[in-house]
Backbone as a printed PyTorch tensor [residue, N CA C, xyz], in Angstrom:
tensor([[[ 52.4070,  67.5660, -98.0280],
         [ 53.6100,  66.7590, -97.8790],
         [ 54.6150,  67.4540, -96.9780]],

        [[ 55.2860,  66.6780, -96.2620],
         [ 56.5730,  67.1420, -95.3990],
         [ 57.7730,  66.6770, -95.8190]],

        [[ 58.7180,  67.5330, -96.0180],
         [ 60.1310,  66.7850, -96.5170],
         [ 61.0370,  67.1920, -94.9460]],

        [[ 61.9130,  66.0360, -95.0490],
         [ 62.7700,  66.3690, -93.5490],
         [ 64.0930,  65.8350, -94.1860]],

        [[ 64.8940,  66.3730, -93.4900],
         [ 66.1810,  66.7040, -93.9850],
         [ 67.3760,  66.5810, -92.4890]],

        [[ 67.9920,  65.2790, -92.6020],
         [ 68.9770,  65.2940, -91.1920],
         [ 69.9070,  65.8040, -91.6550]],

        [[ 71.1430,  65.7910, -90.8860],
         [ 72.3740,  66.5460, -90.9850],
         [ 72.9620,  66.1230, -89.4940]],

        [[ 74.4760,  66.3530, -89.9780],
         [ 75.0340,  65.9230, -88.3900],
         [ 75.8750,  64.7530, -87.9760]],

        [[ 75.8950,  63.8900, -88.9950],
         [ 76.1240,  62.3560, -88.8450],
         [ 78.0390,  62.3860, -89.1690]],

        [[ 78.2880,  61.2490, -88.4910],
         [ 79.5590,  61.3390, -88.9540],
         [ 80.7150,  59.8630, -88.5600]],

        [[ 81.7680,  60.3330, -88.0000],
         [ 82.6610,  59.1050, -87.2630],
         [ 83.2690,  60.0370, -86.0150]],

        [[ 82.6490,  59.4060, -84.7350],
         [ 82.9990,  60.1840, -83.8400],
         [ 84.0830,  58.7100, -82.9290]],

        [[ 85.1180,  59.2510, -82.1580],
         [ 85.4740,  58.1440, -81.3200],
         [ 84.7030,  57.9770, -80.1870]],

        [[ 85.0430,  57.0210, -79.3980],
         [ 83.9390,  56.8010, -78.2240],
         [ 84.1960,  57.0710, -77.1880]],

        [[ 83.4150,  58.0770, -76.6300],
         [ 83.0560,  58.8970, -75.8340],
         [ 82.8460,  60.2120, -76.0280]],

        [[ 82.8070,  60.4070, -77.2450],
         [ 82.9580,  61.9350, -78.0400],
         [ 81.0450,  61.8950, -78.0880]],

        [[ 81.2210,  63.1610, -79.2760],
         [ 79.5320,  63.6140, -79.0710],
         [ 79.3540,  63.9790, -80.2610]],

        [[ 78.3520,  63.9600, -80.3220],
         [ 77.6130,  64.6790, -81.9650],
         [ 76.3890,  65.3970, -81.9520]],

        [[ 76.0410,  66.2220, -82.6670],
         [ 74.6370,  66.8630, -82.4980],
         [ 73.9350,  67.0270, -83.8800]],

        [[ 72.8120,  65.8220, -83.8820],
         [ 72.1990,  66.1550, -84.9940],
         [ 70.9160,  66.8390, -85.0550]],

        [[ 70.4160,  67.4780, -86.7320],
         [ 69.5620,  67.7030, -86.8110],
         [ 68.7990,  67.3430, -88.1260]],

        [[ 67.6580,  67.7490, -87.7480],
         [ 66.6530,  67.9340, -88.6070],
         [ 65.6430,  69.0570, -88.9260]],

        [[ 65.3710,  69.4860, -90.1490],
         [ 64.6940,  70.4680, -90.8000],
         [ 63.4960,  70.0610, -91.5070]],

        [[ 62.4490,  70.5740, -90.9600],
         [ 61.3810,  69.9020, -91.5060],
         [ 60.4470,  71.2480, -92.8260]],

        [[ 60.2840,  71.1320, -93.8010],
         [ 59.9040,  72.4150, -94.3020],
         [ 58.1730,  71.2070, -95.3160]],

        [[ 57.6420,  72.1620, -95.7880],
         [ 56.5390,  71.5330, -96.2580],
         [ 55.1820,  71.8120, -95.8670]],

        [[ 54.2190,  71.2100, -95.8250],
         [ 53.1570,  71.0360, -95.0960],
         [ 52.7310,  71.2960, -93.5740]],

        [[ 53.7620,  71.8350, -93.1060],
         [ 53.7590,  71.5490, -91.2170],
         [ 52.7970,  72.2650, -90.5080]],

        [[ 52.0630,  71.3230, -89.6920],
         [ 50.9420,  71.9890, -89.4710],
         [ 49.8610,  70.4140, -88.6550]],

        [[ 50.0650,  70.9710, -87.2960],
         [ 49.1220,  69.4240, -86.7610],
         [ 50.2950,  68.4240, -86.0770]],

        [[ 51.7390,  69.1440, -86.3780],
         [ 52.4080,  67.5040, -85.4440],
         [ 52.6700,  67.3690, -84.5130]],

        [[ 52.3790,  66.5960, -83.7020],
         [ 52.1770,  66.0850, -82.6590],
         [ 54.0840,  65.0030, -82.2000]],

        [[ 54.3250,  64.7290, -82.8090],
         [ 55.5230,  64.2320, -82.0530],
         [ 56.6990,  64.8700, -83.1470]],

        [[ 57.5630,  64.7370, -82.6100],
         [ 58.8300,  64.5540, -83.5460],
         [ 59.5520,  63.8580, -83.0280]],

        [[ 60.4980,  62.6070, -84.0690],
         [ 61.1930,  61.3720, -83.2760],
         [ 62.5210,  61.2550, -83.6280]],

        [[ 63.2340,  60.4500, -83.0210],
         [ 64.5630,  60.2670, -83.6060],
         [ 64.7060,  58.6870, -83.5170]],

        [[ 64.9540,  57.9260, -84.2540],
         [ 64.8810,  56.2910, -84.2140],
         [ 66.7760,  55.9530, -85.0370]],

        [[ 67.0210,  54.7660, -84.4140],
         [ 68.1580,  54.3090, -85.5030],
         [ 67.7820,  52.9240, -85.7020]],

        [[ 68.6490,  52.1960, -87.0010],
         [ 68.9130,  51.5270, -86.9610],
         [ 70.3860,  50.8400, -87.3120]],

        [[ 71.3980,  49.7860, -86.5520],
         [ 71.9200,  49.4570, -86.6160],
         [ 72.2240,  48.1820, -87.2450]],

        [[ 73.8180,  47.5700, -87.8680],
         [ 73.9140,  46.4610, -88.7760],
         [ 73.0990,  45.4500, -87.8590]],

        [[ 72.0300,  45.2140, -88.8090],
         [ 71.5730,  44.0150, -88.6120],
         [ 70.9590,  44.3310, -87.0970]],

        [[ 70.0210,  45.0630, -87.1900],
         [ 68.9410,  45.5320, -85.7240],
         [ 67.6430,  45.5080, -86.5880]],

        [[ 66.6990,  45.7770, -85.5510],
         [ 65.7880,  46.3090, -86.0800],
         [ 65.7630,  47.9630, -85.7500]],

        [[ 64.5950,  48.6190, -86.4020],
         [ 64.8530,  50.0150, -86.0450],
         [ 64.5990,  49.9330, -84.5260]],

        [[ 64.8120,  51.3690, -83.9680],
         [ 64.2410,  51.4750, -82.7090],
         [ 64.1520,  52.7330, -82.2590]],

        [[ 63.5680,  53.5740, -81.7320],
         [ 63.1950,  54.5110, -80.7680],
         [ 64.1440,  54.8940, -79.8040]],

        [[ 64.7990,  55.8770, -80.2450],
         [ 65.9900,  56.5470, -79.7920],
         [ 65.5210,  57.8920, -78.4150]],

        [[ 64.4460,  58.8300, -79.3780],
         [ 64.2990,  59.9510, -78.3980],
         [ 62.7110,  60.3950, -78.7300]],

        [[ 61.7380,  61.0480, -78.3710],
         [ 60.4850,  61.8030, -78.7590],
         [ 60.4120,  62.8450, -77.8020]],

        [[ 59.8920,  64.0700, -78.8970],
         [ 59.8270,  65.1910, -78.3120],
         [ 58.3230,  65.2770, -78.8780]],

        [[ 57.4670,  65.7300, -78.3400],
         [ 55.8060,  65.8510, -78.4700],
         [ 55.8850,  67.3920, -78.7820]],

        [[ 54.5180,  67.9140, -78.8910],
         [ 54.0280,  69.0090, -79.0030],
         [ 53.7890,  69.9360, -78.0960]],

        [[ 53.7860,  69.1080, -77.0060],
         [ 53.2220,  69.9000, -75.4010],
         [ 54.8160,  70.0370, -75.0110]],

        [[ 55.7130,  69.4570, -75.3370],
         [ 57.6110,  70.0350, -75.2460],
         [ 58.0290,  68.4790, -74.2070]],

        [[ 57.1770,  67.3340, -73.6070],
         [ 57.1680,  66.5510, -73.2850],
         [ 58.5080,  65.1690, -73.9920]],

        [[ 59.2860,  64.7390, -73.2630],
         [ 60.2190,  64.1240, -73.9430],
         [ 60.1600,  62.3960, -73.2880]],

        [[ 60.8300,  61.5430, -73.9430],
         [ 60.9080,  60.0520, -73.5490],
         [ 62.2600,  59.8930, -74.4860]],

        [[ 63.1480,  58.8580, -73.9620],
         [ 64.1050,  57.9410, -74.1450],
         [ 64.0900,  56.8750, -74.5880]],

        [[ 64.5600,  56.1480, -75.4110],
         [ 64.8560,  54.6820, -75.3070],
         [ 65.9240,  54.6000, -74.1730]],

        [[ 66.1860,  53.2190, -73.3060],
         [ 66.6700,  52.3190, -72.4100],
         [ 68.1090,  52.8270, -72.4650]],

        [[ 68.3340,  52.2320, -73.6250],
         [ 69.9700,  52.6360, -74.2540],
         [ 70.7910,  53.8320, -73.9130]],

        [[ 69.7790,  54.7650, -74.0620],
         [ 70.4140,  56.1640, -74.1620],
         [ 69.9400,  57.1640, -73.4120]],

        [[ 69.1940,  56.5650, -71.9130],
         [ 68.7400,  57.7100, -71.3010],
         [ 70.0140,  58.0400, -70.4190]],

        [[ 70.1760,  59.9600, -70.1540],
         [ 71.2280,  60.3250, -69.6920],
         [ 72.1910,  60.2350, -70.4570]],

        [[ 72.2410,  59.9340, -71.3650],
         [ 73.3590,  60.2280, -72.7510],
         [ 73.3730,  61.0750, -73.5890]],

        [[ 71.9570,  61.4410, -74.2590],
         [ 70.8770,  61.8950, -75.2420],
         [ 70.3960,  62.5820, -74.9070]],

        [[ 70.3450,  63.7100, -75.8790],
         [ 68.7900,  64.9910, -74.8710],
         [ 68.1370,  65.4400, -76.8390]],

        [[ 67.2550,  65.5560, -76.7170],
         [ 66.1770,  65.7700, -77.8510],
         [ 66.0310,  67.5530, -77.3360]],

        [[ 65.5570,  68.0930, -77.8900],
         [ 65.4770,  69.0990, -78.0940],
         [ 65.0150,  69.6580, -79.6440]],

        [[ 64.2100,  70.5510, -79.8050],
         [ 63.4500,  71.3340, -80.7280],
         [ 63.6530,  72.9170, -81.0620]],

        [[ 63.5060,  73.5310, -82.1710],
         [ 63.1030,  74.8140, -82.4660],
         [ 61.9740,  75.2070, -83.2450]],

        [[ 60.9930,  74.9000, -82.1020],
         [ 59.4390,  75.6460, -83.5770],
         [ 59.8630,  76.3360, -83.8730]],

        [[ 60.6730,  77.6270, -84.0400],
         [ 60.4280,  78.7800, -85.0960],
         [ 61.2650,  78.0330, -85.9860]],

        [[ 62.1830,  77.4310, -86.3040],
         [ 63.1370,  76.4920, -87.2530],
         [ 62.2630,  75.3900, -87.9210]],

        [[ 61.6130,  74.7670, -87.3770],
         [ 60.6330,  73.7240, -87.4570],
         [ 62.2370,  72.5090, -87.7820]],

        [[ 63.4600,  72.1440, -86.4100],
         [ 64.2350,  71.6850, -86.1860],
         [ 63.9420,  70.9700, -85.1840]],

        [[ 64.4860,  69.6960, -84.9560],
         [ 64.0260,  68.7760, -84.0220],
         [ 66.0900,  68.8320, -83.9640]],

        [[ 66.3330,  68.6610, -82.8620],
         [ 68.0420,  67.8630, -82.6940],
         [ 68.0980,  66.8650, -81.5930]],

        [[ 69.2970,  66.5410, -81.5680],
         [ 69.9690,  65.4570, -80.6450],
         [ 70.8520,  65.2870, -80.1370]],

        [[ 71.2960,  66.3140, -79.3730],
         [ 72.7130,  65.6330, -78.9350],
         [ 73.1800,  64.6990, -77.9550]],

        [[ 74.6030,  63.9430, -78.7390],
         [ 74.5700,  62.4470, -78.0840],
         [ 75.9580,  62.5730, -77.5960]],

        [[ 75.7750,  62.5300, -76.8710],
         [ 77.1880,  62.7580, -75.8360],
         [ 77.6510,  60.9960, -75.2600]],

        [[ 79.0070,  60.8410, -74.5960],
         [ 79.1440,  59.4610, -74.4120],
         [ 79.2180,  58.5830, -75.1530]],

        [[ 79.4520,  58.7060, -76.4160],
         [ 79.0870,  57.9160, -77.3070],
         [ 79.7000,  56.0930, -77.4280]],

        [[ 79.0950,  55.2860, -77.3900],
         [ 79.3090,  54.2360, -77.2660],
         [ 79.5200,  53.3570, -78.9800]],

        [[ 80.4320,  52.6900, -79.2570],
         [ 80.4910,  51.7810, -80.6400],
         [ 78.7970,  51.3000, -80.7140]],

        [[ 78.0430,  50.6880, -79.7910],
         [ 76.5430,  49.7820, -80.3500],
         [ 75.7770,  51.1600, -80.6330]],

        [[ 76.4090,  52.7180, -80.2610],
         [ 75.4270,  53.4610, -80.7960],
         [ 75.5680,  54.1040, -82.4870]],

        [[ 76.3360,  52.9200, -83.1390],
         [ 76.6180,  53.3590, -84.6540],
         [ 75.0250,  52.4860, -85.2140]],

        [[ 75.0530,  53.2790, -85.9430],
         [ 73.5540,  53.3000, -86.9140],
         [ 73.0530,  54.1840, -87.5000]],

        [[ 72.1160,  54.2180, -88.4860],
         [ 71.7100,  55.3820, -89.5450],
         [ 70.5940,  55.7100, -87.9880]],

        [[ 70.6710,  56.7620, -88.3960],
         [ 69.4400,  57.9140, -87.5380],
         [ 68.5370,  58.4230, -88.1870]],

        [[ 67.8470,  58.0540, -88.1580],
         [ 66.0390,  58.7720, -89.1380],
         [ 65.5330,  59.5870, -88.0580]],

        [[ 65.3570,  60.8600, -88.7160],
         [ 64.0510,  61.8180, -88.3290],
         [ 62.8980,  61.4250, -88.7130]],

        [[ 61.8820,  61.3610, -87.5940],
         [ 60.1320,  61.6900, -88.0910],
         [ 59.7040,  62.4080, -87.2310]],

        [[ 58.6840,  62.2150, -88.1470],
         [ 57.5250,  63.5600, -87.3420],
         [ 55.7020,  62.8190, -87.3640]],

        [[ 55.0850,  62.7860, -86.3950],
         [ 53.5210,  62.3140, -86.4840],
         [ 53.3130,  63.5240, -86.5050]],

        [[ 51.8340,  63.5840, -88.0170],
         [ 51.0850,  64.8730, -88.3090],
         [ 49.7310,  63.6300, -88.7030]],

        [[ 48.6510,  63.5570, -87.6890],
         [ 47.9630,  63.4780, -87.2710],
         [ 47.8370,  61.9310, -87.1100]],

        [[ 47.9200,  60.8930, -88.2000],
         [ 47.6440,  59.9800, -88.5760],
         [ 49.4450,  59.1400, -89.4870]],

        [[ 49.7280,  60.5090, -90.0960],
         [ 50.7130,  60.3710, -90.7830],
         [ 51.9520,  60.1170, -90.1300]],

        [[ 53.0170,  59.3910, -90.6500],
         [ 54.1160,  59.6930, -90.1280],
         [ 55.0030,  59.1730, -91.3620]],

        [[ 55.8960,  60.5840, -91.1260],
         [ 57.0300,  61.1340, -91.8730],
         [ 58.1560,  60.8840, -91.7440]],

        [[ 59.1120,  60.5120, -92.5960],
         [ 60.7170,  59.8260, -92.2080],
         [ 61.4890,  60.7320, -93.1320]],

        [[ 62.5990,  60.7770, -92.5330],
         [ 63.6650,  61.7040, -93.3430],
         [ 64.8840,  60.6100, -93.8990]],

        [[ 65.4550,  60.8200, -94.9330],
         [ 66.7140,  60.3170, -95.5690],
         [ 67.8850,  59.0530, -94.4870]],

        [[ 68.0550,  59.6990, -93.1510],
         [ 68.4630,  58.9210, -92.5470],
         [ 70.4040,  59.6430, -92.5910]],

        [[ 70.9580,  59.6150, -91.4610],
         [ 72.0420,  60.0030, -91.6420],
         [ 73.0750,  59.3540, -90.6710]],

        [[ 74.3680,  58.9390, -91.0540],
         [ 75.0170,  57.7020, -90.2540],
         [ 75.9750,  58.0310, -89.7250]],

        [[ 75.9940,  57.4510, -88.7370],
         [ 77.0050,  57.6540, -87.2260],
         [ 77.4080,  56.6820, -86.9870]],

        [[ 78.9070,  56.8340, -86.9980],
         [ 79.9950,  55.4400, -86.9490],
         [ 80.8130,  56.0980, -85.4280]],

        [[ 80.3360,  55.1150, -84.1110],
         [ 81.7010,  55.0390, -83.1400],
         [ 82.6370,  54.3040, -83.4170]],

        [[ 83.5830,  54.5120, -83.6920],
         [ 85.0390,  53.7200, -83.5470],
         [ 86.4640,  54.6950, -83.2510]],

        [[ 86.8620,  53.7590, -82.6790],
         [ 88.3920,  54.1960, -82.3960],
         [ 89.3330,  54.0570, -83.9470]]])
């Protein structure tokens, strides 16, 4: 089993920044991505950032050049910092992680833009 654990979330105004993370402790061993997804009132989820195993990264649409993903294997920490921050980018933020077949979600932690 993998437990993941975000941190980071908050009420930032817009254009401000935040940097979250995640701690993955457990089972780790075999993963192949680590992700960052949100979802917003009344969205569906979506695909925010992925950082792979080979250190390889991708964006969602929304947030490329805003967002940078970034990792610490020796931490077994995936982060995010989101700079620019825009009001449509309020939504809970889930960590996962693909370990082989599996995929793992963390608690989820919420980020409110407003003035």
């Amino acid at each position: 089993q993998v437990q993941l654990v975000e941190s980071g979330g908050g009420l930032v105004q817009p254009g401000g920044s935040l940097r979250l993370s995640c701690a993955a402790s457990g089972s780790i061993f075999g993963i192949t991505a680590m992700n960052w997804y949100r979802q917003g009132p009344g969205k569906q989820r979506e695909l925010v950032a992925r950082v792979t195993s080979s250190g390889s990264t991708n964006y969602g649409d929304s947030v490329k050049g805003r967002f940078i993903i970034s990792r610490e294997i020796a931490k077994n920490t995936v982060y995010l910092q989101m700079n620019s921050l825009k009001p449509e980018d309020t939504a809970v933020y889930y960590c996962s992680i693909v370990q082989g077949l599996r995929l793992y979600w963390g608690q989820g932690t919420q980020v409110t833009v407003s003035s």
